[in-house]
XYZ file of C-alpha atoms in Angstrom:
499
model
C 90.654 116.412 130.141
C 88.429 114.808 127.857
C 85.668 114.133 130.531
C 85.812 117.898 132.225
C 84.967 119.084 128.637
C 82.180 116.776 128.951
C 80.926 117.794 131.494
C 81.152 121.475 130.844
C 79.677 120.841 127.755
C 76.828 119.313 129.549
C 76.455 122.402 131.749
C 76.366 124.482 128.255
C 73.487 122.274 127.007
C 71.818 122.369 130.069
C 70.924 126.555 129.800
C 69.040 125.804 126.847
C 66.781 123.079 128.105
C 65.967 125.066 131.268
C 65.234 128.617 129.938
C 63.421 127.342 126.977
C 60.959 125.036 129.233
C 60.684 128.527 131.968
C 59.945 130.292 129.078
C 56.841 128.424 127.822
C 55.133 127.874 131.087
C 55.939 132.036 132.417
C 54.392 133.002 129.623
C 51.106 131.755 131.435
C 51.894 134.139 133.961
C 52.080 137.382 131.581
C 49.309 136.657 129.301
C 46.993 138.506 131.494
C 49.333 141.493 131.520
C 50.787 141.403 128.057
C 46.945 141.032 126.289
C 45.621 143.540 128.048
C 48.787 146.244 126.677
C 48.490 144.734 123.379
C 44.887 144.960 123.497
C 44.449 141.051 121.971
C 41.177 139.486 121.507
C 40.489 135.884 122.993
C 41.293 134.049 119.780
C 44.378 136.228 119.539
C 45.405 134.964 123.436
C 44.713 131.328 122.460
C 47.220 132.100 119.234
C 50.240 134.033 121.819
C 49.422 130.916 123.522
C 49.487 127.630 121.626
C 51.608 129.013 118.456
C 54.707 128.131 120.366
C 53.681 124.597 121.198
C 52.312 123.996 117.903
C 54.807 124.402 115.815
C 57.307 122.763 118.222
C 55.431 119.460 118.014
C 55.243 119.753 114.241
C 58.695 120.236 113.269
C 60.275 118.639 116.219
C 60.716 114.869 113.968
C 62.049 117.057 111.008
C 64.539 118.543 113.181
C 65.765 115.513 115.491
C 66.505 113.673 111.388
C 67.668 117.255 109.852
C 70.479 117.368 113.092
C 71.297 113.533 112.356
C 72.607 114.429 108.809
C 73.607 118.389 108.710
C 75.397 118.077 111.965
C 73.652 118.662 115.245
C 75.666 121.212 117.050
C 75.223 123.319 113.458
C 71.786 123.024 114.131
C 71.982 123.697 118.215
C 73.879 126.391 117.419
C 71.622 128.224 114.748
C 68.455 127.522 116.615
C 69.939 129.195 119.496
C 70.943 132.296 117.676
C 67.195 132.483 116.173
C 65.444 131.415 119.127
C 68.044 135.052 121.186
C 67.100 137.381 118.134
C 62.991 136.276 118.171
C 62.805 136.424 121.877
C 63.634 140.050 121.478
C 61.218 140.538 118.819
C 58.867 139.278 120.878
C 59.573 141.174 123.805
C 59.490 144.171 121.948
C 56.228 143.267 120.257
C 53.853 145.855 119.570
C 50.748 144.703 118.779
C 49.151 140.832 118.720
C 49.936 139.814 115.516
C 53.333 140.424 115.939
C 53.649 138.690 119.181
C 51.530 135.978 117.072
C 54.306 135.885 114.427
C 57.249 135.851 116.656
C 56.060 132.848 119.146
C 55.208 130.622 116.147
C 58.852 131.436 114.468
C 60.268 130.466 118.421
C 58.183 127.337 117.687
C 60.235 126.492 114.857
C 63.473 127.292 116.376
C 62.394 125.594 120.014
C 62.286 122.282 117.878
C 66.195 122.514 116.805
C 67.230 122.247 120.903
C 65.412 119.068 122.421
C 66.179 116.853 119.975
C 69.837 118.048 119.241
C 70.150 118.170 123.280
C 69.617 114.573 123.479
C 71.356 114.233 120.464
C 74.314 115.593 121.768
C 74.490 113.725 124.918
C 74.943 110.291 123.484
C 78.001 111.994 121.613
C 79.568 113.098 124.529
C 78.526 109.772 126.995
C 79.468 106.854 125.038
C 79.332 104.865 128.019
C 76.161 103.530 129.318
C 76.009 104.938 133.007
C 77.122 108.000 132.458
C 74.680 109.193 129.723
C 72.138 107.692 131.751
C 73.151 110.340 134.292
C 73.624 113.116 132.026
C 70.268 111.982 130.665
C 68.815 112.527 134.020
C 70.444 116.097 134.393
C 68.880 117.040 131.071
C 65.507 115.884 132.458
C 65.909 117.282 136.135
C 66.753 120.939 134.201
C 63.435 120.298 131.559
C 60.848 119.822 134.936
C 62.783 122.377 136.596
C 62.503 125.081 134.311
C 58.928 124.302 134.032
C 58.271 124.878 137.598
C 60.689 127.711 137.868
C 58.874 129.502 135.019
C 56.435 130.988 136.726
C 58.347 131.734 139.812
C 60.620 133.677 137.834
C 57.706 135.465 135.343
C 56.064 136.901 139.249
C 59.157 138.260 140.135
C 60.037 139.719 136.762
C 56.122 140.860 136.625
C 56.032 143.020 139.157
C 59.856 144.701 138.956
C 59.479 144.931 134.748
C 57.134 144.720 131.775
C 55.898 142.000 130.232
C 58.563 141.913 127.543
C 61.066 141.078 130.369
C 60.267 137.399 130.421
C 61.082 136.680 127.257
C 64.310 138.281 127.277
C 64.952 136.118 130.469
C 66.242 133.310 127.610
C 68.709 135.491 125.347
C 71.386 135.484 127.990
C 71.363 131.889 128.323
C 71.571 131.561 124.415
C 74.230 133.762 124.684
C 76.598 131.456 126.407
C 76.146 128.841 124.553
C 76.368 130.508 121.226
C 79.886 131.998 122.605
C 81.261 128.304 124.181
C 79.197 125.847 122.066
C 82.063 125.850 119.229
C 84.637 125.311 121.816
C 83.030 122.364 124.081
C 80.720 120.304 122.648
C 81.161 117.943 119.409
C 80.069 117.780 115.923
C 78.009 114.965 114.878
C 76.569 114.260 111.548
C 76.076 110.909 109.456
C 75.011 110.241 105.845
C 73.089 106.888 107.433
C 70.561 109.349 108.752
C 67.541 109.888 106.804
C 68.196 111.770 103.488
C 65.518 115.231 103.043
C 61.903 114.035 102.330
C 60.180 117.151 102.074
C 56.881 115.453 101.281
C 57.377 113.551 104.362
C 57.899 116.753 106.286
C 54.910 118.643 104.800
C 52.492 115.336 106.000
C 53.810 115.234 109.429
C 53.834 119.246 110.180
C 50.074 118.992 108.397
C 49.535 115.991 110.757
C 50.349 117.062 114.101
C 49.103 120.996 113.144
C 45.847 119.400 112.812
C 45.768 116.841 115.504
C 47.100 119.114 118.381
C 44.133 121.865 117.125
C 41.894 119.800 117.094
C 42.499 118.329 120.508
C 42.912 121.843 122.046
C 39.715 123.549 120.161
C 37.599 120.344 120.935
C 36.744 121.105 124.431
C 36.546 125.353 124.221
C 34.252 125.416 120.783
C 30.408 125.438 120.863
C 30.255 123.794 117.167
C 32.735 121.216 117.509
C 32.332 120.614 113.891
C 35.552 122.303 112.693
C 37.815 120.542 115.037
C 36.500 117.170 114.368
C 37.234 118.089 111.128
C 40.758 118.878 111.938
C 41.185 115.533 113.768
C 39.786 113.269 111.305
C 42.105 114.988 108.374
C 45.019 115.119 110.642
C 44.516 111.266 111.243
C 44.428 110.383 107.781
C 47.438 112.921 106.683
C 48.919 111.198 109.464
C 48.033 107.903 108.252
C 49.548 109.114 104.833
C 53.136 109.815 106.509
C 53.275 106.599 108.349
C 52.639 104.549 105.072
C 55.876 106.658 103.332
C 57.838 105.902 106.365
C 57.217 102.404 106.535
C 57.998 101.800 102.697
C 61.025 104.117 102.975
C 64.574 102.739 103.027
C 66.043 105.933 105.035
C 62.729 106.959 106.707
C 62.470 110.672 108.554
C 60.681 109.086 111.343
C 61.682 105.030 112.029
C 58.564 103.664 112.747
C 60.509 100.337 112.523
C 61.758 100.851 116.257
C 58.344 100.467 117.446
C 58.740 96.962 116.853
C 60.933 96.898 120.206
C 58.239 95.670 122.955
C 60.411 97.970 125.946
C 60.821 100.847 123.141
C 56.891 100.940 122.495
C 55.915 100.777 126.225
C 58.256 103.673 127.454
C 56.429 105.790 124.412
C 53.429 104.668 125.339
C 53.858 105.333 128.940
C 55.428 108.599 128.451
C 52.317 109.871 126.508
C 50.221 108.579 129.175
C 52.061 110.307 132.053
C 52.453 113.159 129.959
C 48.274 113.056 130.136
C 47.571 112.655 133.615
C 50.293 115.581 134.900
C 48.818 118.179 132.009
C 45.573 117.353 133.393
C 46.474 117.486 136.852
C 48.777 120.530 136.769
C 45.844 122.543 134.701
C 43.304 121.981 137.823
C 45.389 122.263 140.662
C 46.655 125.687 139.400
C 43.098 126.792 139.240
C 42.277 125.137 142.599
C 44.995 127.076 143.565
C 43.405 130.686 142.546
C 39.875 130.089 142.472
C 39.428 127.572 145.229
C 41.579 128.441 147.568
C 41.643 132.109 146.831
C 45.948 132.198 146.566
C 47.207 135.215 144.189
C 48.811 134.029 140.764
C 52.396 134.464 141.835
C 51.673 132.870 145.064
C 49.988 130.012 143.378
C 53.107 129.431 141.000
C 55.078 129.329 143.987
C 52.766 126.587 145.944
C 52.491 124.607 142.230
C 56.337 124.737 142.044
C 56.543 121.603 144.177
C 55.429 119.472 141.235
C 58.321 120.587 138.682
C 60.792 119.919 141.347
C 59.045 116.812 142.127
C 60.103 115.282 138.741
C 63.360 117.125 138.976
C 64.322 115.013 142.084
C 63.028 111.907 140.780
C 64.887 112.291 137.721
C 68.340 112.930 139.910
C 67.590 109.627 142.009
C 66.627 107.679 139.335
C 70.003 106.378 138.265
C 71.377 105.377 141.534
C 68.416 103.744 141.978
C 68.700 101.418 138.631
C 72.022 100.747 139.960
C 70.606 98.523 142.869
C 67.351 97.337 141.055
C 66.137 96.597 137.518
C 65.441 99.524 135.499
C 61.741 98.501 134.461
C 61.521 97.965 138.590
C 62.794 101.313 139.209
C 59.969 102.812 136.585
C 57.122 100.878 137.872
C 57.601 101.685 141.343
C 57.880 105.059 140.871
C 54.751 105.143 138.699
C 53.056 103.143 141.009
C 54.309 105.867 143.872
C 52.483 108.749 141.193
C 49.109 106.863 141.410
C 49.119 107.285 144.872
C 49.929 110.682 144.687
C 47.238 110.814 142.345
C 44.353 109.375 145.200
C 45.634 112.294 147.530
C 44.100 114.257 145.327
C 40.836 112.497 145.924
C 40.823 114.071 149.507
C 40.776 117.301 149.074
C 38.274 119.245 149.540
C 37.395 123.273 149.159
C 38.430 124.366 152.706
C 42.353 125.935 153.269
C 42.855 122.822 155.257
C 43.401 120.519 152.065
C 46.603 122.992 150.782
C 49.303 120.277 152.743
C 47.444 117.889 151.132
C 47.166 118.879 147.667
C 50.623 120.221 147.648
C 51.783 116.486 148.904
C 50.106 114.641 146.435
C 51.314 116.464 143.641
C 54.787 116.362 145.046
C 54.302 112.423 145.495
C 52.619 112.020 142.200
C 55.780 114.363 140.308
C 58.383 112.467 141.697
C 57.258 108.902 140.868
C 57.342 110.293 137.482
C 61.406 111.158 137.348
C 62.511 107.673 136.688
C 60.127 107.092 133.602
C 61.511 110.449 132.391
C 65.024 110.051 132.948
C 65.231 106.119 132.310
C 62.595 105.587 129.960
C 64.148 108.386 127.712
C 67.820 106.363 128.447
C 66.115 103.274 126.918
C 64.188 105.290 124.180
C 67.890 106.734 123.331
C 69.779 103.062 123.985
C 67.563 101.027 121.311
C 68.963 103.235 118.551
C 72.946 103.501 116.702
C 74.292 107.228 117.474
C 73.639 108.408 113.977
C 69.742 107.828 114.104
C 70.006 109.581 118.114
C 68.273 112.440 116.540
C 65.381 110.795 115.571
C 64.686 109.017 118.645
C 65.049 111.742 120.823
C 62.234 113.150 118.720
C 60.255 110.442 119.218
C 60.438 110.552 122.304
C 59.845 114.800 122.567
C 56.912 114.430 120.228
C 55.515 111.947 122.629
C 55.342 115.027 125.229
C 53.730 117.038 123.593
C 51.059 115.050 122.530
C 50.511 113.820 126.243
C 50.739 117.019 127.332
C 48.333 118.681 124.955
C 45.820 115.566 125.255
C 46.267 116.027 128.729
C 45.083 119.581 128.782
C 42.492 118.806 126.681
C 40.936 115.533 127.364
C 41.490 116.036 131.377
C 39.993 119.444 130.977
C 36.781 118.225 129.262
C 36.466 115.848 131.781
C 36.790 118.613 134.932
C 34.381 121.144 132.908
C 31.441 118.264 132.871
C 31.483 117.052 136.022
C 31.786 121.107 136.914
C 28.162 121.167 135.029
C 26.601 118.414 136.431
C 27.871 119.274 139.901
C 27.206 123.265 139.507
C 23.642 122.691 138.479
C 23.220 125.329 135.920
C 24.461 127.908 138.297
C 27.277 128.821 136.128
C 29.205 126.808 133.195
C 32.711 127.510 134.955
C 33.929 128.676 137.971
C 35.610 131.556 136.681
C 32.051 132.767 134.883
C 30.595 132.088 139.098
C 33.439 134.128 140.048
C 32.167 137.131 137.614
C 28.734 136.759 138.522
C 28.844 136.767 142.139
C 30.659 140.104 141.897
C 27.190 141.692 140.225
C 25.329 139.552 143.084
C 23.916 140.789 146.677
C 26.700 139.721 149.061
C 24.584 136.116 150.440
C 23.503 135.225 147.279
C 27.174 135.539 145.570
C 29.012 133.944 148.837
C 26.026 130.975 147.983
C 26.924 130.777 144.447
C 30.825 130.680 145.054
C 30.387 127.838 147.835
C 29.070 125.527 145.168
C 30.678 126.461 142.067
C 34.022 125.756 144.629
C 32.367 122.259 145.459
C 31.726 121.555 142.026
C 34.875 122.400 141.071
C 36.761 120.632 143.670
C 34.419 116.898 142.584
C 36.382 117.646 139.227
C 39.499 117.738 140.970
C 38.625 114.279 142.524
C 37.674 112.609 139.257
C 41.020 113.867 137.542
C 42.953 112.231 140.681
C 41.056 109.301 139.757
C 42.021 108.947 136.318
C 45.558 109.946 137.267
C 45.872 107.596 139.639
C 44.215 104.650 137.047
C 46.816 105.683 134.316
C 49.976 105.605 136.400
C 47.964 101.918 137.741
C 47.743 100.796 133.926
C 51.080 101.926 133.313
C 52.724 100.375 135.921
C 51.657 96.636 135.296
C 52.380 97.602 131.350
C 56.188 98.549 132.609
C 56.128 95.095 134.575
C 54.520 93.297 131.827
C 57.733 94.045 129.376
C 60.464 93.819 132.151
C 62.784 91.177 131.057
C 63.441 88.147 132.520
C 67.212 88.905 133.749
C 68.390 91.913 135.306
C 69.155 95.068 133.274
C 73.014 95.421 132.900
C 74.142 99.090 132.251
C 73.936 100.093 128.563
C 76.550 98.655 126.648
C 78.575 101.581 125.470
C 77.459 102.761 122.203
C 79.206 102.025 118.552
C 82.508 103.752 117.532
C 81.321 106.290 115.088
C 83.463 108.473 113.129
C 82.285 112.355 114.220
C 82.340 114.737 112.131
C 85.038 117.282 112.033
C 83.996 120.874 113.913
């Protein structure tokens, strides 16, 4: 009886993970639509854009400790019902600010469900092999959602309004608003780290200003102000990890990076996090502007790489039943770097789609075990009343790969684009636009190399994927222990708390 609840409980937890991540990446999808009815401004799209993220990394350690000690299906539960109510407001948005408003307030909601997710599961799965596999559910629904999102946002696009895709999450909410109470435990503990607000002011300051300035860096012609931004958010960052370090119940325990295995899988997370941003950015726009596919037939072609890592992620434990789990990681990294050099052979014709759609496919999948171990292990190194803050950890490490990834990748493809283009055009969108005002040889001329330029970026980011998931596979070697990996030894009674 005990284990069906689980299980249904799992399913319950499971809506949450994968209409929150189809939410972020559909919106990509209707920001075209929804700007131009709201009439916002560029700076104003960048906002609808990156508010959500934003605030998601920035409160997302505050909420993982906050869930340790008020009780995490309180706060599951309450972030659910404000994440249902401000997807409507959002829908129903009527001008940018608004929209603005209500995506940054989803931010800050969105940052009560990973964490307490995660939380959650090592509540329910005391023993080792299970909540590795329940681990690997959450983390097959997470990629899933991602590549479903913009599958779902073309078909709601053209039967709907834009509105419609953010209502596509209050249903889910719904349910597990209505059966939360009934399946899925309370947990709090008074071991967890007591309220700091300081220390939550200096790490919501910290990551504000670390993830702006990584995302301004590359799109502003004075880069002055987001320097700025990244040198202040280092040292307010700098600031936080002092107070956590000298803190006997710190928010964040910076203590665990002491662990050599709980340092690399952070490490290597970030990293991976990096090279798939990076890659899923350009292939998206190889996608449209290369290969000339429509934006809803490109989601479709890109889905591949979300369900890449969502089948990795569902292999993963059977596979660390046979081999070590540090074996399982590194070989499927090592598979993602050569999914990575696929890239490196693709070239601008409509003859390189099986090609770029395989090595995407390759380089996703290689990626499920690190996701779905390497979060076990994150989760494994800590007692169940500090699960919260590890599985924020381990979120916050996402998003920072992710939005370096976006950033740092991006830089990369948009200056070997100038060298390549030579001074033709500073993107291939802006060669897109100007071959439309262009006699019909000279435009075809201009698109044929602002194509090839784009497509040598392409190569280089396969590269440097392929040299990451290289570097992080003899790190995940380097830190494998010397005797085989037993399954994780079932975690500490704990007393839960009553519902």
């Amino acid at each position: 009886m005990e284990a069906t609840r689980a299980r249904l409980g799992l399913a319950v937890l499971m809506l949450p993970t994968l209409l929150v991540a189809m939410d972020v990446t559909a919106l990509l999808l209707a920001l075209p639509r929804l700007s131009a009815d709201l009439g916002a401004s560029g700076v104003q799209q960048l906002w609808i854009s990156d508010s959500y993220g934003l605030m998601v990394a920035g409160l997302v350690i505050t909420m993982g400790t906050l869930g340790d000690r008020i009780g995490r299906r309180r706060l599951l539960l309450t972030g659910a019902a404000a994440f249902a109510v401000l997807s409507v407001v959002a829908a129903f948005a009527v001008d940018p600010l608004v929209l603005i408003v209500a995506r940054a307030l989803l931010g800050v909601a969105g940052a009560t469900l990973a964490p307490s997710t995660l939380a959650l599961i090592t509540d329910m799965f005391r023993d080792g092999r299970r909540r590795g596999q329940a681990i690997a559910v959450w983390a097959t629904c997470q990629f899933a959602g991602g590549a479903l999102g913009p599958v779902l946002a073309g078909f709601l696009l053209q039967h709907f309004w834009w509105g419609s895709v953010f209502l596509a999450a209050v249903p889910a909410m719904a349910v597990l608003l209505i059966a939360g109470p009934f399946l899925l435990p309370e947990f709090r503990s008074e071991a967890a780290g007591r309220p700091d607000p300081a220390g939550v002011g200096l790490s919501l300051v910290a990551v504000l200003l670390m993830l702006y300035g990584v995302k301004q860096l590359p799109v502003e012609d004075a880069p002055l102000v987001p320097l700025l931004a990244l040198l202040v958010g280092t040292g307010v960052g700098y600031l936080f990890v002092r107070r956590q370090l000298r803190s006997d119940r710190p928010l964040l325990d910076l203590r665990l990076l002491r662990s050599r295995p709980f340092t690399a899988v952070l490490v290597s997370l970030v990293l991976a996090g990096v090279a798939m941003a990076g890659t899923g950015l350009l292939v998206t726009q190889y996608l449209q502007s290369v290969l000339g596919h429509s934006p809803f037939a490109s989601a479709v072609l890109f889905a591949p790489m979300g369900l890449g890592v969502a089948v990795g992620t569902t292999v993963a434990p059977r596979l660390a039943r046979r081999v070590r789990r540090t074996t399982a990681i590194a070989g499927g990294l090592a598979c993602s770097a050569l999914g990575g050099l696929l890239l490196v052979a693709a070239d601008d014709g409509a003859g390189s789609l099986p090609l770029v759609m395989t090595g995407i496919t390759v380089l996703a999948l290689g990626t499920g075990p690190l996701f779905a171990l390497g979060t076990g292990l994150v989760l494994g190194a800590v007692p169940p009343e500090r699960a919260g803050s590890a599985a924020s950890m381990s979120e916050t490490g996402n998003y920072f790969g992710g939005s370096l990834g976006f950033a740092l990748l991006g830089t990369v493809a948009a200056a070997v684009y100038r060298g390549r283009a030579g001074g033709g055009s500073d993107s291939l969108a802006g060669a897109v636009e100007a071959a439309r005002h262009l006699p019909a040889g000279q435009g075809a001329e201009l698109l044929r190399g602002a194509r090839a330029a784009f497509t040598a970026g392409l190569h280089v980011n396969g590269l440097i994927a392929a040299a990451l998931f290289a570097g992080l596979t003899v790190l995940t070697l380097a830190m494998d222990p010397a005797k085989r990996d037993a399954p994780a030894d079932p975690l500490p009674d704990c007393e839960p708390a009553r519902p």
